[in-house]
Tab-separated table of C-alpha atoms in Angstrom:
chain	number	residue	atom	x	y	z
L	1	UNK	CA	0.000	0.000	0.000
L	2	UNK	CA	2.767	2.298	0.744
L	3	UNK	CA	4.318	1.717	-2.556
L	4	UNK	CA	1.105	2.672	-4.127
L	5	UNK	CA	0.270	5.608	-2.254
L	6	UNK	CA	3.900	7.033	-3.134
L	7	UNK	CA	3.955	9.487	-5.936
L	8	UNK	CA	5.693	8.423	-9.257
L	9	UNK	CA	8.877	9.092	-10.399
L	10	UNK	CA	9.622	12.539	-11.956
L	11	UNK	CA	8.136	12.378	-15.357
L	12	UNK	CA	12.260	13.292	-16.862
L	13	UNK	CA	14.109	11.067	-14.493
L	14	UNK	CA	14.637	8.275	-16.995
L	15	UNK	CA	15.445	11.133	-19.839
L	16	UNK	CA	18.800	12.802	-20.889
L	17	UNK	CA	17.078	16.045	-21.382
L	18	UNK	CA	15.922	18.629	-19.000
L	19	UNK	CA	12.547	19.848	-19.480
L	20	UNK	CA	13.882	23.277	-21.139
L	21	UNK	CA	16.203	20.689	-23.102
L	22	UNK	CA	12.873	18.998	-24.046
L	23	UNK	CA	11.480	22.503	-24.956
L	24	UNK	CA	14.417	23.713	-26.951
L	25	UNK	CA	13.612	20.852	-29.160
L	26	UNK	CA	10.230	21.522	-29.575
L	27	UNK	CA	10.690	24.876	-30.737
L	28	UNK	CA	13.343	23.743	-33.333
L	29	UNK	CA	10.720	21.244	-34.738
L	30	UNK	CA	8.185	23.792	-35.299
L	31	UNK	CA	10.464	26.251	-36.470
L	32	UNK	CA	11.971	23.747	-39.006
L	33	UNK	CA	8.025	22.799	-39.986
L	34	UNK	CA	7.174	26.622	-40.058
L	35	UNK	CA	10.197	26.604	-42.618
L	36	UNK	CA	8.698	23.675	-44.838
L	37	UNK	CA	5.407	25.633	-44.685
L	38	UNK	CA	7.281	28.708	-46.246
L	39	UNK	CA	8.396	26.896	-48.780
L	40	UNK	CA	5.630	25.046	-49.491
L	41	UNK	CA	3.786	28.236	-49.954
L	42	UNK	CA	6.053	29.928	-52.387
L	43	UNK	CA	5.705	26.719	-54.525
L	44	UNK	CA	1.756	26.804	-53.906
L	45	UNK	CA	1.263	30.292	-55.113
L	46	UNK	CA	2.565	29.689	-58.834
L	47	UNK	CA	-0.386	26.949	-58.710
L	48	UNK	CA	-2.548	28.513	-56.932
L	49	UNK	CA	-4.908	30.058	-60.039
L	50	UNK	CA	-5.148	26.665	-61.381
L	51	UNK	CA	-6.741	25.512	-57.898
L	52	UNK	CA	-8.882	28.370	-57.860
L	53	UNK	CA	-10.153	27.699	-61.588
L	54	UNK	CA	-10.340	23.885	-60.877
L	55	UNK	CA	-12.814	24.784	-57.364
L	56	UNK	CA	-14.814	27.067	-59.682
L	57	UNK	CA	-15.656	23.869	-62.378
L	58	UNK	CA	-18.333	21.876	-60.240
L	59	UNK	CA	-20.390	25.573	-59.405
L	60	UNK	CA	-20.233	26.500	-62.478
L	61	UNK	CA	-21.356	23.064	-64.091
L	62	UNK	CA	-24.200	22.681	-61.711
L	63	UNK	CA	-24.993	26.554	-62.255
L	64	UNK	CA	-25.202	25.640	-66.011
L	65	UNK	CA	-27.011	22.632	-65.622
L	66	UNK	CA	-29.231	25.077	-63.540
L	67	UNK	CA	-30.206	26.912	-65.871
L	68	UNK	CA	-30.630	24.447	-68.575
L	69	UNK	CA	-33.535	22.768	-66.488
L	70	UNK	CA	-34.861	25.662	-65.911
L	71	UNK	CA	-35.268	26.680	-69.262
L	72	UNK	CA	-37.098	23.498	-70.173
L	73	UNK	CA	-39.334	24.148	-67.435
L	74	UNK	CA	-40.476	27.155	-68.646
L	75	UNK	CA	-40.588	26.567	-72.504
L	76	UNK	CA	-43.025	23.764	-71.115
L	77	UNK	CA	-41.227	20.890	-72.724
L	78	UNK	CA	-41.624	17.636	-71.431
L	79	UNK	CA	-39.158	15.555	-69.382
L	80	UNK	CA	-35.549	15.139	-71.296
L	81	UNK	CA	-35.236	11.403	-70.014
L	82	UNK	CA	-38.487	10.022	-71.865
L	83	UNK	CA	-37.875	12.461	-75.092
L	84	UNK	CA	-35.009	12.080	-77.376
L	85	UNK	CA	-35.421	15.753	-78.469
L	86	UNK	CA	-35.581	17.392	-75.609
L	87	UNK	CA	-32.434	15.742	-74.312
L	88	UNK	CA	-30.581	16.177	-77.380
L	89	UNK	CA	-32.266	20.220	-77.010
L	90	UNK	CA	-30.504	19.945	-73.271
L	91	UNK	CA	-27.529	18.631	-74.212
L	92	UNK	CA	-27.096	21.422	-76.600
L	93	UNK	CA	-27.805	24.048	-73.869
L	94	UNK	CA	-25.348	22.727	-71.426
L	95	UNK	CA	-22.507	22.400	-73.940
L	96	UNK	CA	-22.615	25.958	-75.099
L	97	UNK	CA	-23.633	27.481	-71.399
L	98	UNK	CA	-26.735	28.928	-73.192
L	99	UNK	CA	-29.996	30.470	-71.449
L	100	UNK	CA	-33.093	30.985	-73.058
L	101	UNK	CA	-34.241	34.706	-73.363
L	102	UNK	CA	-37.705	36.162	-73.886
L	103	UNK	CA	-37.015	39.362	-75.790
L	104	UNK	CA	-39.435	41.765	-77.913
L	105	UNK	CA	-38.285	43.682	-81.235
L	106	UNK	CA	-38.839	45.977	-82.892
L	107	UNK	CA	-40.300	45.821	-86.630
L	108	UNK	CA	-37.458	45.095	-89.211
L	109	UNK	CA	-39.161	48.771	-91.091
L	110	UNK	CA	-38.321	50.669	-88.103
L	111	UNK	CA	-34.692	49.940	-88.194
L	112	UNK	CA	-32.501	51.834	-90.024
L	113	UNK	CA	-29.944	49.862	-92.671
L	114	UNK	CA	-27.020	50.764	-90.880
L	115	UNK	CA	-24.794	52.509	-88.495
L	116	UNK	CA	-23.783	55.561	-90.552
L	117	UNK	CA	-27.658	55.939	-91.658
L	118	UNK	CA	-28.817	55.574	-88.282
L	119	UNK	CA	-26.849	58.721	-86.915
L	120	UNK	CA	-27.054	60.697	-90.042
L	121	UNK	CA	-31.032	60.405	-89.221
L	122	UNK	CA	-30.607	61.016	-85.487
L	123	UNK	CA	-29.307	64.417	-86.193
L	124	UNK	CA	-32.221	65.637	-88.385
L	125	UNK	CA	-34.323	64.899	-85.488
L	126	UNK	CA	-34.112	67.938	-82.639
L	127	UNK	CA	-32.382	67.384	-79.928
L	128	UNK	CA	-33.977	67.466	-76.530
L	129	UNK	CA	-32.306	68.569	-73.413
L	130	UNK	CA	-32.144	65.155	-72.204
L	131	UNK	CA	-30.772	63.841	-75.418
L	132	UNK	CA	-26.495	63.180	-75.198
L	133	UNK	CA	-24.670	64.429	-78.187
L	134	UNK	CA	-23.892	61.968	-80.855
L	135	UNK	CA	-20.416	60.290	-80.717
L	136	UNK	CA	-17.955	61.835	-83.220
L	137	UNK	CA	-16.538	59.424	-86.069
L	138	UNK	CA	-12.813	58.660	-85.096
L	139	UNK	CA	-10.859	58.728	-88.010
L	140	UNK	CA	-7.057	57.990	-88.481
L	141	UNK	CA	-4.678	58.990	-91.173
L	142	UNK	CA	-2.840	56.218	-93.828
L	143	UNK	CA	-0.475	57.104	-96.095
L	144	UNK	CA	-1.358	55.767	-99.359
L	145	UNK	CA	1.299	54.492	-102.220
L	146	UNK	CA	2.104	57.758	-103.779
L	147	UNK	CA	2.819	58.856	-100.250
L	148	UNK	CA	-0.910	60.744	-99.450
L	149	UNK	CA	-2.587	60.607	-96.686
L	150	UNK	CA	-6.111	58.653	-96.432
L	151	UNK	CA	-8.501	59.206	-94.075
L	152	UNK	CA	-9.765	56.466	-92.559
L	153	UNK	CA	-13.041	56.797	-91.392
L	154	UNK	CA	-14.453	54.435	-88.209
L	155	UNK	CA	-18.036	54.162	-87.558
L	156	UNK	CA	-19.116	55.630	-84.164
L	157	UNK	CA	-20.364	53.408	-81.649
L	158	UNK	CA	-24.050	53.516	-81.682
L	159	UNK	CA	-26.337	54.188	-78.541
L	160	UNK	CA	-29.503	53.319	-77.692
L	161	UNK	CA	-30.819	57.236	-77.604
L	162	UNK	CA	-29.722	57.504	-81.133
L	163	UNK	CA	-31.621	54.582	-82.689
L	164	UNK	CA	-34.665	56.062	-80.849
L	165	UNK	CA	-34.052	59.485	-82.739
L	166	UNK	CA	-33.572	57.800	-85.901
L	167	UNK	CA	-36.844	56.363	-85.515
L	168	UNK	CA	-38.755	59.322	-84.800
L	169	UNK	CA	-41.587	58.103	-82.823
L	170	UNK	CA	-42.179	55.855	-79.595
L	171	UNK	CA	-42.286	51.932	-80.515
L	172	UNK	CA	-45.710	51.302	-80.874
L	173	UNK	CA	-46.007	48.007	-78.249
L	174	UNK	CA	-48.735	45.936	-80.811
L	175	UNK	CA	-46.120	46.096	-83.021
L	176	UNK	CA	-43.186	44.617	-81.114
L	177	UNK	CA	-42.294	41.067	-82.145
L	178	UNK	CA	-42.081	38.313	-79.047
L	179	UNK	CA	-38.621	36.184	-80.072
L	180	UNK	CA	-36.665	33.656	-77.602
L	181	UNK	CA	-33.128	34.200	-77.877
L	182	UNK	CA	-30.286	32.177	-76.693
L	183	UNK	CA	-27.464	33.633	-74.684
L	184	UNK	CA	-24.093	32.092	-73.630
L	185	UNK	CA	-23.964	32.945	-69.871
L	186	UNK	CA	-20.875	31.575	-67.755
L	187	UNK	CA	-21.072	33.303	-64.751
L	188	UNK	CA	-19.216	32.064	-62.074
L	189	UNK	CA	-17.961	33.230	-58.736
L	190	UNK	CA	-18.656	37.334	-57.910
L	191	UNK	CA	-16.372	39.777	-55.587
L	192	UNK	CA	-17.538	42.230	-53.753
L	193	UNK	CA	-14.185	43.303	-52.610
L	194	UNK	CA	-11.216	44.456	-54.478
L	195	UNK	CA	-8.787	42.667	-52.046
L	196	UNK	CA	-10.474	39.508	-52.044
L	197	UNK	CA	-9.710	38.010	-54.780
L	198	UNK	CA	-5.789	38.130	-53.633
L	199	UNK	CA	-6.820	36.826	-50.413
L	200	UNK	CA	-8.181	34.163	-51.994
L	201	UNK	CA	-5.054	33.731	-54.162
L	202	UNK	CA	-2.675	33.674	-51.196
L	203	UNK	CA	-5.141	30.992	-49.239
L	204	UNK	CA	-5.131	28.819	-51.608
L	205	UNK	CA	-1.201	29.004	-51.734
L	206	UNK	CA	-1.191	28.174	-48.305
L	207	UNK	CA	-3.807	25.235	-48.627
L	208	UNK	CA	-1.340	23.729	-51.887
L	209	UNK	CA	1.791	24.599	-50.224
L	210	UNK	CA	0.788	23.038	-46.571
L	211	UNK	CA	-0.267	19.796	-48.511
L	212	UNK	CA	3.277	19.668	-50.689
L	213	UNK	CA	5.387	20.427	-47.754
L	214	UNK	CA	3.104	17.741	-45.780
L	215	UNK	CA	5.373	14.929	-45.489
L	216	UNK	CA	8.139	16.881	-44.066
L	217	UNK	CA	6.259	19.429	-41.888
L	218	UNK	CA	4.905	16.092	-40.063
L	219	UNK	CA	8.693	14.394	-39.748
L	220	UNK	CA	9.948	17.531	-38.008
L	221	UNK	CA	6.857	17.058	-35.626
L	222	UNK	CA	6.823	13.210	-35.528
L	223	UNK	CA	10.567	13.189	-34.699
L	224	UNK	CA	10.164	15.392	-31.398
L	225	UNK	CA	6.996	13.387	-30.400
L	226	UNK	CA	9.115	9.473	-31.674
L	227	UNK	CA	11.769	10.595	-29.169
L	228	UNK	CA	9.371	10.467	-26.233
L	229	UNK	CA	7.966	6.834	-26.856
L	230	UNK	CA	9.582	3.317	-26.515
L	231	UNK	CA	9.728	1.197	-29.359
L	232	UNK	CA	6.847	-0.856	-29.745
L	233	UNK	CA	4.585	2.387	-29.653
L	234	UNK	CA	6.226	3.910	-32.275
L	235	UNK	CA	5.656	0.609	-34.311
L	236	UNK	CA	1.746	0.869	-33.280
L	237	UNK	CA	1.466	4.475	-34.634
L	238	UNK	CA	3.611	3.035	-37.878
L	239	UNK	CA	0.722	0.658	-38.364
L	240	UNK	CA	-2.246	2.491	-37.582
L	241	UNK	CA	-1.406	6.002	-39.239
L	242	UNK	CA	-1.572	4.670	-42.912
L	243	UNK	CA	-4.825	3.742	-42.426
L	244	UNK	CA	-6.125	7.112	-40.921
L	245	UNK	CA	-4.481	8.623	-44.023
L	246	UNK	CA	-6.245	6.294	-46.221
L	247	UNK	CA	-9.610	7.277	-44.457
L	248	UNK	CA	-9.059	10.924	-44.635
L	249	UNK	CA	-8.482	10.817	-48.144
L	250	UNK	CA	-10.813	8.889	-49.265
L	251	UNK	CA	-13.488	11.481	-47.296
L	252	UNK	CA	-12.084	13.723	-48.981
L	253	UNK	CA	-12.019	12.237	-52.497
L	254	UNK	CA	-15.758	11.104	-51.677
L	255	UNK	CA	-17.002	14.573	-50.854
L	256	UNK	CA	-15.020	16.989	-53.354
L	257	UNK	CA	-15.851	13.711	-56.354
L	258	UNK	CA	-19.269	12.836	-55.880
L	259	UNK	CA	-20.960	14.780	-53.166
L	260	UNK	CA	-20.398	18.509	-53.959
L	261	UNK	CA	-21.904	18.229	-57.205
L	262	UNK	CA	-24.990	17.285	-55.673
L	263	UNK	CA	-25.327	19.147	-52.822
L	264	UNK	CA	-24.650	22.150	-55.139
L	265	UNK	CA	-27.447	20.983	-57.713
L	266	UNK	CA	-29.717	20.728	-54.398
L	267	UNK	CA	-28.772	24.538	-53.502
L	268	UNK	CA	-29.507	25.961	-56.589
L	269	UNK	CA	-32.872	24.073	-57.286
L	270	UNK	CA	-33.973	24.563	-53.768
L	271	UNK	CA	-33.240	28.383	-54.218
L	272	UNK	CA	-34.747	28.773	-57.751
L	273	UNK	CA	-38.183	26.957	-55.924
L	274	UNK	CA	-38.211	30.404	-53.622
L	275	UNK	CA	-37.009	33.111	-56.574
L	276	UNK	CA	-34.005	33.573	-55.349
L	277	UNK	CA	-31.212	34.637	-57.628
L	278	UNK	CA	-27.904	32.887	-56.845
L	279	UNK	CA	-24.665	35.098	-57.288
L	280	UNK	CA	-22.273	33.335	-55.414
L	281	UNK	CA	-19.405	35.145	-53.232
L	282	UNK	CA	-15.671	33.733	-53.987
L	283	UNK	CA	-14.671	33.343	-50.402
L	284	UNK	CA	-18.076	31.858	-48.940
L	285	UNK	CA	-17.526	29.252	-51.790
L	286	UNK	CA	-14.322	28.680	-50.997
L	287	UNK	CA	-14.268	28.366	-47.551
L	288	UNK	CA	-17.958	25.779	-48.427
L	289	UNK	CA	-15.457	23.787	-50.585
L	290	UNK	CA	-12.779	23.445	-48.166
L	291	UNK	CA	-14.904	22.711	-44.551
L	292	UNK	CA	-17.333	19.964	-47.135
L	293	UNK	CA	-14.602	17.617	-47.940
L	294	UNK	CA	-12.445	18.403	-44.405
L	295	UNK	CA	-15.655	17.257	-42.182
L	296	UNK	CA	-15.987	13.859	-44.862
L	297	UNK	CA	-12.229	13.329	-43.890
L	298	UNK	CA	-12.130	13.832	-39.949
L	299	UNK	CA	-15.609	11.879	-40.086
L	300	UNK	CA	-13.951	9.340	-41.774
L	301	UNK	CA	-11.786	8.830	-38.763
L	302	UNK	CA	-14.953	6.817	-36.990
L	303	UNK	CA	-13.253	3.045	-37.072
L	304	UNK	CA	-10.227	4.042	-35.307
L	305	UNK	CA	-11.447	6.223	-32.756
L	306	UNK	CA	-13.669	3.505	-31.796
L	307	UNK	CA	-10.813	1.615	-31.371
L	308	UNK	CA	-8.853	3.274	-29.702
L	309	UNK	CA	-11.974	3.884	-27.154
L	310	UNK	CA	-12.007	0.079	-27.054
L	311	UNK	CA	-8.465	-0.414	-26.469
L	312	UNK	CA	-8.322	1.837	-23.304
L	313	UNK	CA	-11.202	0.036	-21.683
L	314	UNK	CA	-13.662	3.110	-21.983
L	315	UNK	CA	-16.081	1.282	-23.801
L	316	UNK	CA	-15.976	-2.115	-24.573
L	317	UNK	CA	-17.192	-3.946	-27.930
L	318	UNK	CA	-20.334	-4.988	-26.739
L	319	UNK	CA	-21.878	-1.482	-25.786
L	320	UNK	CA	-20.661	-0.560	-29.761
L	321	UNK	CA	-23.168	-3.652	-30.284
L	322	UNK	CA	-26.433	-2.882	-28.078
L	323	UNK	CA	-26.172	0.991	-28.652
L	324	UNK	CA	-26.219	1.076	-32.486
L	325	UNK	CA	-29.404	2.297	-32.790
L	326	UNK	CA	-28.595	5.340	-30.613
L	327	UNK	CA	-25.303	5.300	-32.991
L	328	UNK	CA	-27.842	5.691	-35.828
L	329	UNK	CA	-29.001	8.845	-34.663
L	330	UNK	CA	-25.966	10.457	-33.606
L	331	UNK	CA	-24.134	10.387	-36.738
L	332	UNK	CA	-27.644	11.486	-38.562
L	333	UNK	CA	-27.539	14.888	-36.466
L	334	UNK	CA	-23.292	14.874	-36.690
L	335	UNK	CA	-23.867	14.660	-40.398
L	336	UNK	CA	-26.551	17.468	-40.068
L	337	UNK	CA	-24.315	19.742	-38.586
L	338	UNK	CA	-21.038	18.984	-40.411
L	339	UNK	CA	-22.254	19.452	-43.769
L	340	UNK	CA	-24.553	22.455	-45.595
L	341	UNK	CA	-28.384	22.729	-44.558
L	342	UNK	CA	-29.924	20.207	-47.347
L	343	UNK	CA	-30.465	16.127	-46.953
L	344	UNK	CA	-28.365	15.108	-49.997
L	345	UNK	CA	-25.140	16.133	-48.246
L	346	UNK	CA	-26.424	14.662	-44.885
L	347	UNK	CA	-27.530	11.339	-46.454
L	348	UNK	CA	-24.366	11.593	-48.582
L	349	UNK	CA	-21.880	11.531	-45.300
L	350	UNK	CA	-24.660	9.355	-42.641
L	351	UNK	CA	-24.073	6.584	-44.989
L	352	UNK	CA	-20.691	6.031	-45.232
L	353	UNK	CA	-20.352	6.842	-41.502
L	354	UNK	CA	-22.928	4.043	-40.802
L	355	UNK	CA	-20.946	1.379	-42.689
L	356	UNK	CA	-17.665	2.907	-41.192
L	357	UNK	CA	-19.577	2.393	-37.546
L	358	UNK	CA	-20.163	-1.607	-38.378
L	359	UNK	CA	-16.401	-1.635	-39.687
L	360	UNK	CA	-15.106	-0.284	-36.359
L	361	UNK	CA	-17.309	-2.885	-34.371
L	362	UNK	CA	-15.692	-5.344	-36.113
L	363	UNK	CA	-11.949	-4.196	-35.948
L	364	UNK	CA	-12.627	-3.954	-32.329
L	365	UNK	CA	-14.039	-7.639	-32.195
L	366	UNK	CA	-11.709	-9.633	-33.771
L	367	UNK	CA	-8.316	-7.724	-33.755
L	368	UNK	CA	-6.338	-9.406	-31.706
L	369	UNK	CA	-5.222	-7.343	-28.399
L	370	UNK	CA	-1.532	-7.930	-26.772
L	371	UNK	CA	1.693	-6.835	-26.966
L	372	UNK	CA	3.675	-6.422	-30.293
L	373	UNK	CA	2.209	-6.318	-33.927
L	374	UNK	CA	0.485	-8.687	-36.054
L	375	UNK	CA	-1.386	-11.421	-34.468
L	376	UNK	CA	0.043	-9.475	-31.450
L	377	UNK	CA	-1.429	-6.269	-31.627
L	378	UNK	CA	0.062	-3.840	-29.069
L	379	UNK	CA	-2.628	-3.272	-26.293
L	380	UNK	CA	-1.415	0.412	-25.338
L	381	UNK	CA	-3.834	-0.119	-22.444
């Protein structure tokens, strides 16, 4: 009892470093990671346009794809998978980034033949005080082959006020001519800031360069945290940190791949069912597109955490087993708060997480528990 009650040894005892000594060497790992990080970034900002461009692709398909729908809607043409036409009619839209247009013109008569015609009659007609002078022909000088000079003589841009002049009298609205016309419309990501577009730039350096510089940010970090473990824990993290990696990315590949594209299609559908025009802001997209695919990676993290829960005794296999119904519901509202406000996304990342719950129930019942690796797992417990 008295060897129990006694406190243990000091935590540095068994070290040959001090606990400054122990410091020291932290703050050279992080300043050797901060390093990597630099350089990562300076590499990441000659790429990072590309990333921005290649984040803008899935909003602008599903904006497009928007729009095409839409338009089909509206022209009252029926459903593009049981018509041949009509899909061969969408297909066409989408391609070309086209939206339909209802416009009204004016009778061919009341037009005049040309440019030059149409401001030589808008200044017979008086001029009203509200009336802008016509633009002025710009003209440049050429020097012919016997060495003269030629006027060249460009036609004025023509406004709107001046074609009204030239007609002489107010467009009479029985006569205007109901056409639909087709316009290409890419529109992508807005700014309302004259900075933030740089901002953006230099984040998504950062983003590029941390991932690039990765590998050795996390050996500068790794080697201070190695030197602090015995052997056969540093083999355990060598075994089980692949497979974390391999769970992160594939949340990430899942969500950025496959799940975006609808969630985005669900945004703008849900937001054309309340008229409400979508002109979305670079940096609220960007910061959508990064938290989506980072809460599918950390999610993805579910088998080993339960695991490791297992492994220290906190809760055992069993209670995985009679609580998976209250399981079912917890990762339902997780998934509900992770990802965006619509059930595509939620349904998109519950799923997975589901399947990934069953997978950790069995990795917890029938990996083997003990010391070493293998059929001898190390039980850090």
């Amino acid at each position: 009892m008295e060897a129990l009650a006694r406190p243990k040894d000091d935590l540095f005892d068994n070290s040959t470093m001090t606990f400054g000594e122990h410091l020291e060497e932290l703050r050279g790992s992080l300043v050797k990671a901060i390093i990597w990080l630099l350089i990562g970034l300076a590499v990441g900002l000659m790429f990072a346009n590309r990333v921005v461009r290649f984040i803008q692709e899935p909003l602008k398909q599903a904006i497009i794809e928007y729009n095409a729908d839409r338009d089909l809607k509206e022209m009252g043409l029926p459903d593009r998978k049981e018509d041949p036409q009509v899909s061969r009619f969408y297909e066409f839209l989408t391609s070309n980034s086209l939206v339909a247009d209802v416009v009204y013109t004016l009778p061919s008569a009341s037009v005049p033949v040309s440019i030059e015609d149409a401001i030589a009659e808008s200044k017979d007609v008086p001029d009203s005080a509200m009336e802008p002078e016509p633009a002025e022909e710009a003209s440049t000088d050429t020097e012919s082959e016997d060495g003269e000079a030629d006027s060249l003589v460009v036609p004025a841009r023509i406004t709107t006020a001046e074609l009204m002049k030239s007609m002489g009298k107010i467009p009479n609205p029985d006569e205007l001519v109901p056409a639909i016309h087709l316009r290409r419309s890419e529109r992508g990501l807005s700014s309302l800031k004259i900075e933030e577009p740089f901002m953006i730039w230099v984040k998504a350096g950062l983003i590029v360069g941390a991932v690039l510089a990765s590998p050795m940010i996390f050996y500068h970090l790794w080697s201070f945290v190695a030197a602090g473990l015995h052997s056969h824990e540093r083999r355990y993290v060598y075994v089980y940190l692949p497979f974390s990696v391999v769970l992160f990315v594939s949340g990430v590949v899942l969500a950025f791949g496959l799940v975006l594209h609808y969630v985005l299609t669900f945004l703008l559908q849900f937001n054309g069912s309340m008229d409400v025009a979508v002109e979305p802001r670079l940096t609220y997209y960007v910061n959508f597109v990064l938290m989506l695919p980072l809460g599918f990676g950390v999610a993805f993290q579910l088998p080993l955490v339960m695991l490791f829960l297992q492994r220290i005794d906190l809760i055992q296999t069993q209670d995985y087993i009679n609580s998976w119904r209250v399981a079912v519901l917890v990762i339902f509202v997780i998934s509900m708060i992770v990802t965006p406000a619509d059930v595509t996304s939620m349904v998109a990342l519950a799923v997975p997480l589901l399947f990934l719950y069953f997978l950790g129930i069995v990795m917890c019942a029938y990996m083997p528990r003990g010391r070493g690796l293998g059929s001898e797992a190390y039980d850090p417990a």
